[in-house]
Short mmCIF file of C-alpha atoms in Angstrom, two decimals:
data_model
loop_
_atom_site.label_atom_id
_atom_site.label_comp_id
_atom_site.label_asym_id
_atom_site.label_seq_id
_atom_site.Cartn_x
_atom_site.Cartn_y
_atom_site.Cartn_z
CA MET A 16 0.00 0.00 0.00
CA LYS A 17 2.92 2.30 0.89
CA LEU A 18 4.35 1.59 -2.56
CA LEU A 19 1.02 2.49 -4.19
CA TYR A 20 0.79 5.83 -2.38
CA SER A 21 4.43 6.63 -3.20
CA SER A 22 3.81 5.82 -6.88
CA ILE A 23 0.70 8.05 -7.03
CA PHE A 24 2.60 10.88 -5.29
CA PHE A 25 5.48 10.50 -7.77
CA LEU A 26 3.05 10.59 -10.72
CA MET A 27 1.41 13.74 -9.37
CA ILE A 28 4.73 15.56 -9.02
CA TYR A 29 5.88 14.36 -12.44
CA SER A 30 2.72 15.33 -14.31
CA PHE A 31 2.50 18.79 -12.71
CA SER A 32 6.15 19.54 -13.50
CA ASN A 33 5.60 18.42 -17.10
CA ALA A 34 3.41 21.44 -17.98
CA GLN A 35 3.61 22.71 -21.54
CA ALA A 36 5.63 25.83 -22.29
CA LYS A 37 3.06 27.09 -24.80
CA PHE A 38 0.64 29.42 -23.13
CA GLU A 39 -2.66 30.29 -24.76
CA LYS A 40 -5.97 30.75 -23.05
CA GLU A 41 -9.24 32.27 -24.07
CA SER A 42 -12.24 32.89 -21.88
CA ARG A 43 -15.70 34.33 -22.33
CA ILE A 44 -16.12 37.84 -20.93
CA SER A 45 -19.10 40.09 -20.34
CA HIS A 46 -19.74 42.98 -22.74
CA LYS A 47 -19.48 45.19 -19.63
CA ASN A 48 -15.73 44.47 -19.58
CA VAL A 49 -15.20 45.48 -23.19
CA PRO A 50 -13.93 48.99 -24.12
CA ILE A 51 -16.76 51.15 -25.48
CA LYS A 52 -14.94 51.92 -28.73
CA ALA A 53 -14.70 48.19 -29.51
CA LYS A 54 -18.43 47.69 -28.83
CA THR A 55 -19.33 50.76 -30.92
CA PHE A 56 -17.27 49.51 -33.85
CA VAL A 57 -18.85 46.04 -33.76
CA PHE A 58 -22.32 47.57 -33.58
CA LYS A 59 -21.61 49.78 -36.60
CA LEU A 60 -20.06 46.95 -38.62
CA ALA A 61 -22.48 44.14 -37.83
CA PRO A 62 -25.49 45.32 -35.82
CA SER A 63 -26.35 41.85 -34.62
CA LYS A 64 -28.24 41.33 -31.36
CA LYS A 65 -25.98 38.50 -30.30
CA VAL A 66 -22.28 39.25 -29.87
CA ARG A 67 -20.02 36.96 -27.82
CA TRP A 68 -16.91 38.50 -26.33
CA TYR A 69 -13.71 36.62 -25.49
CA LYS A 70 -10.43 37.56 -23.88
CA GLU A 71 -7.42 35.75 -25.34
CA GLN A 72 -4.15 35.44 -23.48
CA SER A 73 -1.04 34.27 -25.28
CA LEU A 74 2.72 34.79 -25.15
CA ASP A 75 2.18 37.80 -27.43
CA GLY A 76 -0.09 39.44 -24.87
CA GLU A 77 -3.80 39.88 -24.40
CA SER A 78 -6.49 40.66 -26.93
CA ILE A 79 -10.27 40.90 -27.07
CA GLU A 80 -12.34 39.17 -29.71
CA ALA A 81 -15.96 39.62 -30.72
CA LYS A 82 -17.77 36.78 -32.47
CA THR A 83 -21.06 37.39 -34.19
CA SER A 84 -23.18 36.50 -37.20
CA TYR A 85 -24.68 39.10 -39.48
CA ASN A 86 -26.35 38.71 -42.90
CA ASN A 87 -25.52 34.97 -42.85
CA LYS A 88 -21.81 35.65 -42.37
CA LYS A 89 -19.70 34.74 -39.36
CA TYR A 90 -17.52 37.59 -38.07
CA SER A 91 -14.50 37.46 -35.73
CA ILE A 92 -13.34 40.96 -34.85
CA GLU A 93 -10.12 41.31 -32.87
CA PHE A 94 -9.05 44.28 -30.75
CA ASP A 95 -6.23 45.00 -28.35
CA THR A 96 -7.19 45.45 -24.68
CA ASN A 97 -7.69 49.22 -25.22
CA GLY A 98 -10.24 48.58 -27.95
CA LYS A 99 -7.94 49.33 -30.90
CA LEU A 100 -9.00 47.29 -33.92
CA GLN A 101 -6.53 44.64 -35.10
CA ASP A 102 -8.45 42.83 -37.84
CA ILE A 103 -11.80 41.55 -39.05
CA GLU A 104 -12.17 37.94 -40.18
CA ILE A 105 -15.19 36.70 -42.10
CA ASN A 106 -15.90 33.09 -43.03
CA THR A 107 -15.63 32.79 -46.79
CA LYS A 108 -16.53 30.26 -49.47
CA TRP A 109 -13.84 29.07 -51.87
CA ASN A 110 -15.90 30.09 -54.93
CA SER A 111 -16.28 33.67 -53.75
CA ILE A 112 -12.52 34.33 -54.04
CA ASN A 113 -11.11 35.87 -57.20
CA LYS A 114 -10.23 33.15 -59.78
CA ASN A 115 -6.61 34.26 -60.22
CA THR A 116 -6.12 34.23 -56.44
CA ILE A 117 -7.63 30.73 -56.24
CA THR A 118 -5.21 29.50 -58.91
CA ALA A 119 -2.23 30.99 -57.03
CA ILE A 120 -3.35 29.66 -53.64
CA LYS A 121 -3.96 26.18 -55.12
CA LYS A 122 -0.53 26.16 -56.74
CA ASN A 123 1.10 27.01 -53.41
CA ILE A 124 -0.87 24.40 -51.49
CA GLU A 125 -0.16 21.69 -54.07
CA PHE A 126 3.53 22.50 -53.81
CA GLU A 127 3.43 21.91 -50.05
CA PHE A 128 1.21 18.82 -49.87
CA SER A 129 0.66 15.64 -51.84
CA LYS A 130 -3.00 15.66 -50.76
CA PHE A 131 -5.10 18.29 -49.04
CA LYS A 132 -8.62 19.10 -47.95
CA ILE A 133 -9.74 22.63 -47.09
CA LYS A 134 -11.61 22.87 -43.78
CA LYS A 135 -12.20 26.59 -43.34
CA ILE A 136 -11.48 29.86 -45.17
CA GLN A 137 -11.59 33.29 -43.60
CA THR A 138 -11.01 36.59 -45.34
CA GLN A 139 -8.96 38.86 -43.13
CA TYR A 140 -9.42 42.61 -43.44
CA SER A 141 -7.16 45.17 -41.75
CA GLY A 142 -6.85 48.91 -41.97
CA ASN A 143 -8.21 51.87 -40.10
CA LYS A 144 -11.75 51.79 -38.71
CA THR A 145 -13.20 54.49 -40.97
CA ASP A 146 -11.85 52.87 -44.13
CA LEU A 147 -13.10 49.45 -43.08
CA LEU A 148 -16.59 50.70 -42.22
CA SER A 149 -16.81 52.57 -45.49
CA TYR A 150 -15.69 49.41 -47.36
CA PHE A 151 -18.28 47.20 -45.68
CA LYS A 152 -21.12 49.73 -45.97
CA SER A 153 -20.56 51.16 -49.45
CA GLY A 154 -17.93 48.92 -51.03
CA GLN A 155 -15.51 51.85 -51.35
CA ARG A 156 -12.00 50.45 -50.85
CA ASN A 157 -9.30 52.68 -49.42
CA ASN A 158 -6.06 51.46 -47.80
CA ILE A 159 -7.47 48.10 -46.78
CA THR A 160 -5.32 44.99 -46.67
CA ILE A 161 -7.06 41.75 -47.56
CA LYS A 162 -5.59 38.35 -46.78
CA TYR A 163 -6.93 34.78 -46.72
CA GLU A 164 -6.52 32.48 -43.75
CA ILE A 165 -7.06 28.87 -44.70
CA VAL A 166 -7.29 25.87 -42.38
CA LEU A 167 -6.61 22.63 -44.22
CA LYS A 168 -5.79 18.99 -43.70
CA GLY A 169 -2.55 18.33 -45.54
CA LYS A 170 -0.55 15.20 -46.25
CA THR A 171 3.22 15.41 -46.13
CA LYS A 172 5.94 12.79 -45.70
CA LYS A 173 5.36 13.05 -41.95
CA GLY A 174 1.70 12.10 -42.33
CA LYS A 175 -1.55 14.02 -42.14
CA GLN A 176 -1.69 17.22 -40.12
CA LEU A 177 -3.88 20.28 -39.80
CA PHE A 178 -2.38 23.55 -41.01
CA GLU A 179 -3.30 27.21 -40.79
CA MET A 180 -1.99 29.09 -43.82
CA LEU A 181 -2.07 32.80 -44.52
CA PHE A 182 -2.13 34.02 -48.12
CA SER A 183 -1.87 37.53 -49.54
CA GLU A 184 -4.65 38.94 -51.69
CA THR A 185 -2.80 37.70 -54.77
CA GLY A 186 -2.43 34.20 -53.35
CA MET A 187 1.18 34.33 -52.15
CA LEU A 188 1.92 32.19 -49.10
CA GLU A 189 2.92 34.40 -46.16
CA LYS A 190 2.73 32.07 -43.18
CA SER A 191 2.08 28.41 -42.45
CA ASN A 192 1.59 26.90 -39.00
CA ILE A 193 0.83 23.38 -37.87
CA ILE A 194 -2.22 23.31 -35.63
CA ILE A 195 -1.42 21.33 -32.50
CA PHE A 196 -4.45 19.58 -31.05
CA ARG A 197 -5.21 19.34 -27.39
CA ASN A 198 -4.80 15.85 -25.98
CA THR A 199 -7.74 13.52 -26.50
CA ASP A 200 -6.87 10.86 -23.90
CA ASN A 201 -10.02 11.55 -21.88
CA ILE A 202 -12.21 11.00 -24.97
CA GLU A 203 -10.48 7.89 -26.26
CA PHE A 204 -10.03 5.78 -23.11
CA MET B 18 -53.42 13.94 -28.19
CA LYS B 19 -54.07 10.20 -28.53
CA LYS B 20 -50.48 9.73 -29.68
CA ILE B 21 -49.08 11.67 -26.71
CA THR B 22 -51.19 9.62 -24.26
CA LEU B 23 -49.97 6.38 -25.84
CA ILE B 24 -46.36 7.54 -25.66
CA LEU B 25 -46.80 8.55 -22.00
CA ILE B 26 -48.36 5.15 -21.16
CA PHE B 27 -45.49 3.38 -22.93
CA ILE B 28 -42.87 5.46 -21.11
CA SER B 29 -44.50 4.86 -17.70
CA ILE B 30 -44.71 1.08 -18.34
CA HIS B 31 -41.09 1.05 -19.50
CA PHE B 32 -39.78 3.00 -16.50
CA GLY B 33 -42.11 1.09 -14.20
CA SER B 34 -40.45 -2.17 -15.28
CA ILE B 35 -37.00 -0.59 -14.84
CA ALA B 36 -37.91 0.68 -11.37
CA GLN B 37 -38.79 -2.88 -10.27
CA GLY B 38 -35.27 -4.13 -10.78
CA LYS B 39 -32.07 -4.37 -8.84
CA TYR B 40 -29.59 -1.65 -8.11
CA GLN B 41 -26.01 -1.19 -7.00
CA ILE B 42 -24.30 1.92 -5.66
CA GLY B 43 -20.54 2.24 -5.41
CA THR B 44 -17.37 4.02 -6.42
CA LEU B 45 -15.24 3.61 -9.51
CA PRO B 46 -11.94 5.49 -9.30
CA THR B 47 -9.81 5.19 -12.43
CA LEU B 48 -6.19 6.02 -13.14
CA ASN B 49 -5.37 6.49 -16.81
CA ILE B 50 -1.74 6.91 -17.86
CA ASN B 51 -0.69 7.55 -21.45
CA LYS B 52 2.74 7.68 -23.02
CA LYS B 53 3.27 9.00 -26.54
CA LEU B 54 5.83 7.13 -28.63
CA GLU B 55 7.41 7.72 -32.02
CA ASN B 56 5.64 7.21 -35.36
CA ASN B 57 2.20 8.09 -33.96
CA TRP B 58 2.18 5.19 -31.49
CA GLN B 59 0.90 5.56 -27.95
CA ILE B 60 0.53 3.25 -24.98
CA ASN B 61 -2.16 3.44 -22.37
CA PHE B 62 -2.36 1.94 -18.92
CA LYS B 63 -5.69 2.06 -17.12
CA SER B 64 -6.44 0.84 -13.64
CA GLU B 65 -9.90 0.77 -12.14
CA PHE B 66 -10.84 -0.09 -8.58
CA ARG B 67 -14.48 -1.01 -8.00
CA GLN B 68 -16.16 -0.91 -4.58
CA LEU B 69 -19.79 -1.45 -3.68
CA PHE B 70 -21.50 0.36 -0.83
CA LYS B 71 -25.12 -0.60 -1.31
CA GLU B 72 -27.12 -3.09 -3.37
CA GLY B 73 -30.60 -4.50 -3.43
CA SER B 74 -33.98 -4.22 -5.15
CA PHE B 75 -36.02 -1.08 -5.67
CA GLY B 76 -38.93 -0.67 -3.23
CA LYS B 77 -37.45 -3.02 -0.65
CA ASN B 78 -35.54 -2.31 2.51
CA ASN B 79 -31.93 -2.99 1.70
CA THR B 80 -28.91 -2.71 3.89
CA GLY B 81 -25.66 -1.17 2.86
CA GLU B 82 -22.56 -3.29 3.12
CA TYR B 83 -19.07 -2.55 1.86
CA ILE B 84 -17.95 -5.02 -0.79
CA TYR B 85 -14.67 -4.91 -2.67
CA VAL B 86 -15.59 -5.94 -6.22
CA HIS B 87 -12.43 -6.04 -8.31
CA THR B 88 -9.37 -4.20 -9.62
CA ASP B 89 -8.67 -3.89 -13.34
CA ALA B 90 -5.39 -3.30 -15.09
CA ALA B 91 -5.57 -2.66 -18.84
CA PHE B 92 -2.72 -2.14 -21.32
CA ILE B 93 -3.58 -0.75 -24.74
CA ALA B 94 -1.34 0.23 -27.65
CA SER B 95 -2.77 2.65 -30.20
CA LYS B 96 -1.64 3.99 -33.56
CA LYS B 97 -2.88 7.15 -35.22
CA VAL B 98 -4.11 6.10 -38.66
CA GLY B 99 -5.52 9.43 -39.82
CA LEU B 100 -5.68 13.02 -38.66
CA ASN B 101 -8.50 12.19 -36.26
CA ASN B 102 -8.55 8.39 -36.10
CA LYS B 103 -6.78 5.83 -33.96
CA LEU B 104 -6.69 2.06 -34.03
CA ALA B 105 -5.98 0.37 -30.73
CA GLY B 106 -5.64 -3.07 -29.23
CA GLY B 107 -4.67 -4.51 -25.89
CA PHE B 108 -5.67 -6.64 -22.96
CA LEU B 109 -7.17 -6.30 -19.52
CA LEU B 110 -6.56 -8.30 -16.37
CA ARG B 111 -9.34 -8.28 -13.79
CA PHE B 112 -8.32 -9.31 -10.28
CA LYS B 113 -11.41 -10.62 -8.54
CA ASN B 114 -10.91 -12.54 -5.28
CA LYS B 115 -8.34 -15.15 -6.26
CA ASP B 116 -9.34 -15.24 -9.92
CA VAL B 117 -7.75 -13.37 -12.77
CA ILE B 118 -10.18 -12.71 -15.62
CA LYS B 119 -8.60 -11.93 -18.99
CA ARG B 120 -10.03 -9.72 -21.70
CA ALA B 121 -8.80 -8.88 -25.21
CA ILE B 122 -9.72 -5.39 -26.47
CA GLN B 123 -9.88 -3.85 -29.95
CA GLN B 124 -11.02 -0.30 -30.66
CA PHE B 125 -11.22 2.40 -33.31
CA THR B 126 -11.76 6.03 -32.37
CA ILE B 127 -12.79 9.07 -34.39
CA ILE B 128 -12.47 12.55 -32.93
CA THR B 129 -14.30 15.47 -34.52
CA ARG B 130 -13.53 19.01 -33.44
CA TYR B 131 -16.20 21.67 -33.59
CA ASN B 132 -15.94 25.37 -32.70
CA SER B 133 -16.74 24.94 -29.03
CA PHE B 134 -16.83 21.20 -28.36
CA ARG B 135 -15.23 17.90 -29.30
CA LEU B 136 -17.06 14.76 -30.29
CA GLY B 137 -15.46 11.37 -29.84
CA GLN B 138 -16.80 8.12 -31.27
CA ARG B 139 -15.41 4.80 -30.12
CA PHE B 140 -16.19 1.52 -31.85
CA ALA B 141 -14.90 -1.34 -29.74
CA SER B 142 -15.09 -5.07 -29.32
CA ASP B 143 -13.79 -7.28 -26.53
CA GLN B 144 -13.66 -10.91 -25.56
CA THR B 145 -13.65 -11.97 -21.91
CA PHE B 146 -12.17 -15.28 -20.87
CA LYS B 147 -13.32 -16.78 -17.55
CA LYS B 148 -12.45 -20.14 -16.06
CA ASN B 149 -14.94 -22.89 -17.02
CA GLU B 150 -17.22 -20.41 -18.81
CA SER B 151 -17.94 -19.61 -22.44
CA ILE B 152 -16.22 -16.61 -23.96
CA GLU B 153 -18.17 -13.38 -23.54
CA TRP B 154 -18.18 -11.21 -26.67
CA ARG B 155 -19.08 -7.55 -26.54
CA LEU B 156 -19.63 -5.03 -29.33
CA ARG B 157 -19.56 -1.47 -28.06
CA TYR B 158 -20.28 1.99 -29.41
CA ARG B 159 -19.57 5.07 -27.34
CA LEU B 160 -20.27 8.71 -28.06
CA THR B 161 -18.41 11.34 -26.02
CA LEU B 162 -18.91 15.08 -25.92
CA ASP B 163 -16.66 17.44 -24.03
CA PHE B 164 -17.06 21.18 -23.89
CA PRO B 165 -15.63 24.03 -21.82
CA LEU B 166 -17.67 25.75 -19.15
CA ASN B 167 -15.98 28.99 -20.13
CA GLY B 168 -14.77 30.12 -23.55
CA GLN B 169 -14.52 28.05 -26.70
CA ALA B 170 -11.71 25.67 -25.82
CA ILE B 171 -10.81 23.70 -22.72
CA ASP B 172 -7.68 25.46 -21.49
CA LYS B 173 -5.34 25.02 -18.56
CA ASN B 174 -6.94 25.70 -15.15
CA GLU B 175 -10.44 25.49 -16.59
CA TRP B 176 -13.50 23.34 -15.91
CA TYR B 177 -15.29 21.29 -18.53
CA LEU B 178 -18.27 19.03 -18.87
CA LYS B 179 -17.98 15.61 -20.45
CA VAL B 180 -20.85 13.29 -21.30
CA ASN B 181 -20.43 9.67 -22.41
CA ASN B 182 -23.20 7.54 -23.80
CA GLU B 183 -22.30 3.95 -24.55
CA TYR B 184 -24.19 0.94 -25.91
CA LEU B 185 -22.75 -2.50 -25.15
CA ASN B 186 -24.06 -5.58 -26.91
CA LYS B 187 -23.14 -8.64 -24.89
CA PHE B 188 -23.15 -12.19 -26.27
CA ILE B 189 -22.49 -15.29 -24.12
CA SER B 190 -23.24 -18.64 -25.76
CA GLU B 191 -26.72 -17.90 -27.12
CA LYS B 192 -27.69 -15.25 -24.59
CA TYR B 193 -27.81 -11.60 -25.54
CA ASP B 194 -27.95 -8.52 -23.33
CA LEU B 195 -27.77 -4.80 -23.99
CA GLU B 196 -26.17 -2.44 -21.53
CA ILE B 197 -26.60 1.31 -21.77
CA ARG B 198 -24.22 3.65 -20.00
CA LEU B 199 -24.57 7.35 -19.39
CA THR B 200 -21.70 9.17 -17.71
CA PRO B 201 -21.92 12.90 -17.09
CA VAL B 202 -18.75 14.16 -15.41
CA LEU B 203 -17.24 17.47 -14.45
CA GLY B 204 -13.56 17.82 -15.29
CA TYR B 205 -10.71 20.14 -14.40
CA VAL B 206 -7.60 20.71 -16.53
CA PHE B 207 -4.45 21.23 -14.44
CA THR B 208 -2.41 21.05 -17.64
CA ASP B 209 -3.20 19.47 -21.00
CA ASN B 210 -1.35 16.40 -19.66
CA ASN B 211 -3.16 16.23 -16.36
CA LYS B 212 -6.94 16.16 -15.96
CA LEU B 213 -9.26 15.10 -13.19
CA GLU B 214 -12.94 14.21 -13.65
CA PHE B 215 -15.70 13.29 -11.26
CA GLY B 216 -19.37 12.52 -11.73
CA LEU B 217 -21.90 9.76 -12.18
CA ASP B 218 -21.39 6.56 -14.13
CA TYR B 219 -24.90 5.15 -14.67
CA ARG B 220 -25.28 1.67 -16.15
CA LEU B 221 -28.50 -0.08 -17.11
CA ASN B 222 -28.70 -3.67 -18.28
CA ASP B 223 -30.83 -6.82 -18.09
CA PHE B 224 -33.89 -4.78 -19.05
CA LEU B 225 -34.80 -6.70 -22.22
CA ASP B 226 -36.32 -9.84 -20.65
CA ASN B 227 -35.78 -9.51 -16.91
CA PRO B 228 -36.24 -6.92 -14.19
CA SER B 229 -33.47 -4.47 -14.92
CA ARG B 230 -30.18 -3.97 -13.14
CA GLN B 231 -29.14 -0.38 -12.58
CA ARG B 232 -25.73 0.59 -11.31
CA PHE B 233 -24.77 3.99 -10.01
CA TRP B 234 -21.05 4.54 -9.67
CA LEU B 235 -19.35 7.62 -8.37
CA ALA B 236 -16.72 8.05 -11.06
CA LEU B 237 -13.36 9.65 -10.36
CA ASN B 238 -11.07 9.64 -13.40
CA TRP B 239 -7.51 10.86 -13.41
CA TYR B 240 -5.84 11.21 -16.84
CA ILE B 241 -2.11 11.71 -17.06
CA ILE B 242 0.26 11.87 -20.01
CA ILE B 243 3.89 11.20 -19.16
#
């Protein structure tokens, strides 16, 4: 019995000391804890009744994110903790992207992977608030940067993995990250 | 209206027959240790310690008596065969009094990730070998949902809710039984490699031909990755 208790104690110490270095945490927050300028911007951009607010903590710092749906589109709007806009991401369909961009993106993906399956596409808009609002309300584009964030399942020599890739408006690959899943031991066994 | 009345009558008859059966109340602490290996292999060790505190029949005066039931030790090796799929196989040793019951296990799991929850499906089969008895075959299907109580992902130092629903088809010689399990548990993530869960493990069987048997276990699951 003594041996059993010692083993459990050892396991406890070992597993606590084995914590991951990567630090990322997001939690739901009340709209009361969101800077007014962030709330005002979201209301002007997508006047939806239901907006969920999240605080995200990572090694890069803290940010605030609003998630909402408006006109059948899903919006993720990210701000810094003072309410300064960082970017707007909207779920996008493959067919709605410019044909030349699609060709360039496809070429880049095919170069990286022997097989792939696209899971999610988001168009990322950044710029100043006035320009962005004017673009979304009247279609008038002024100093706005558009990028495409694509989540896909890709097959490489190492096997199948999930990737998050960022492409420029012309389809040039700017960034590619492997998405690391949380452990699934408590779902499998 | 007629339909609703018929459904209500059917439900009350069904639950009436269940409520006439036997029950057991106990604890089921589980230690689950995983070790990741190279080339997408993983090994799992699971130990379960079952104790009974009360048993009897519904509607009768029953006395509570502590009974040690058994201790399990299971060893399973798994291999990731797709982005979200794993094939696994192993064996279990059940130490019951002076007997050691042996069980072979095979399973295939599929994990699907949604925006704010994860869905796990487990297709499993096992064969139990007991002394002087026919082999018991089981075909199992389990659905698991886990979702955070705060935010969209289960992060470090956060609580989550996990619900398991499993259907076990049991075949011994020519006898068949169906067992249904429902396990709602509350979990806490110390780190992604260290989680603790507690809740109810409810099991219902023998309800097809006989008065049912219902088991209520207090589940305490500790998951560690080393």
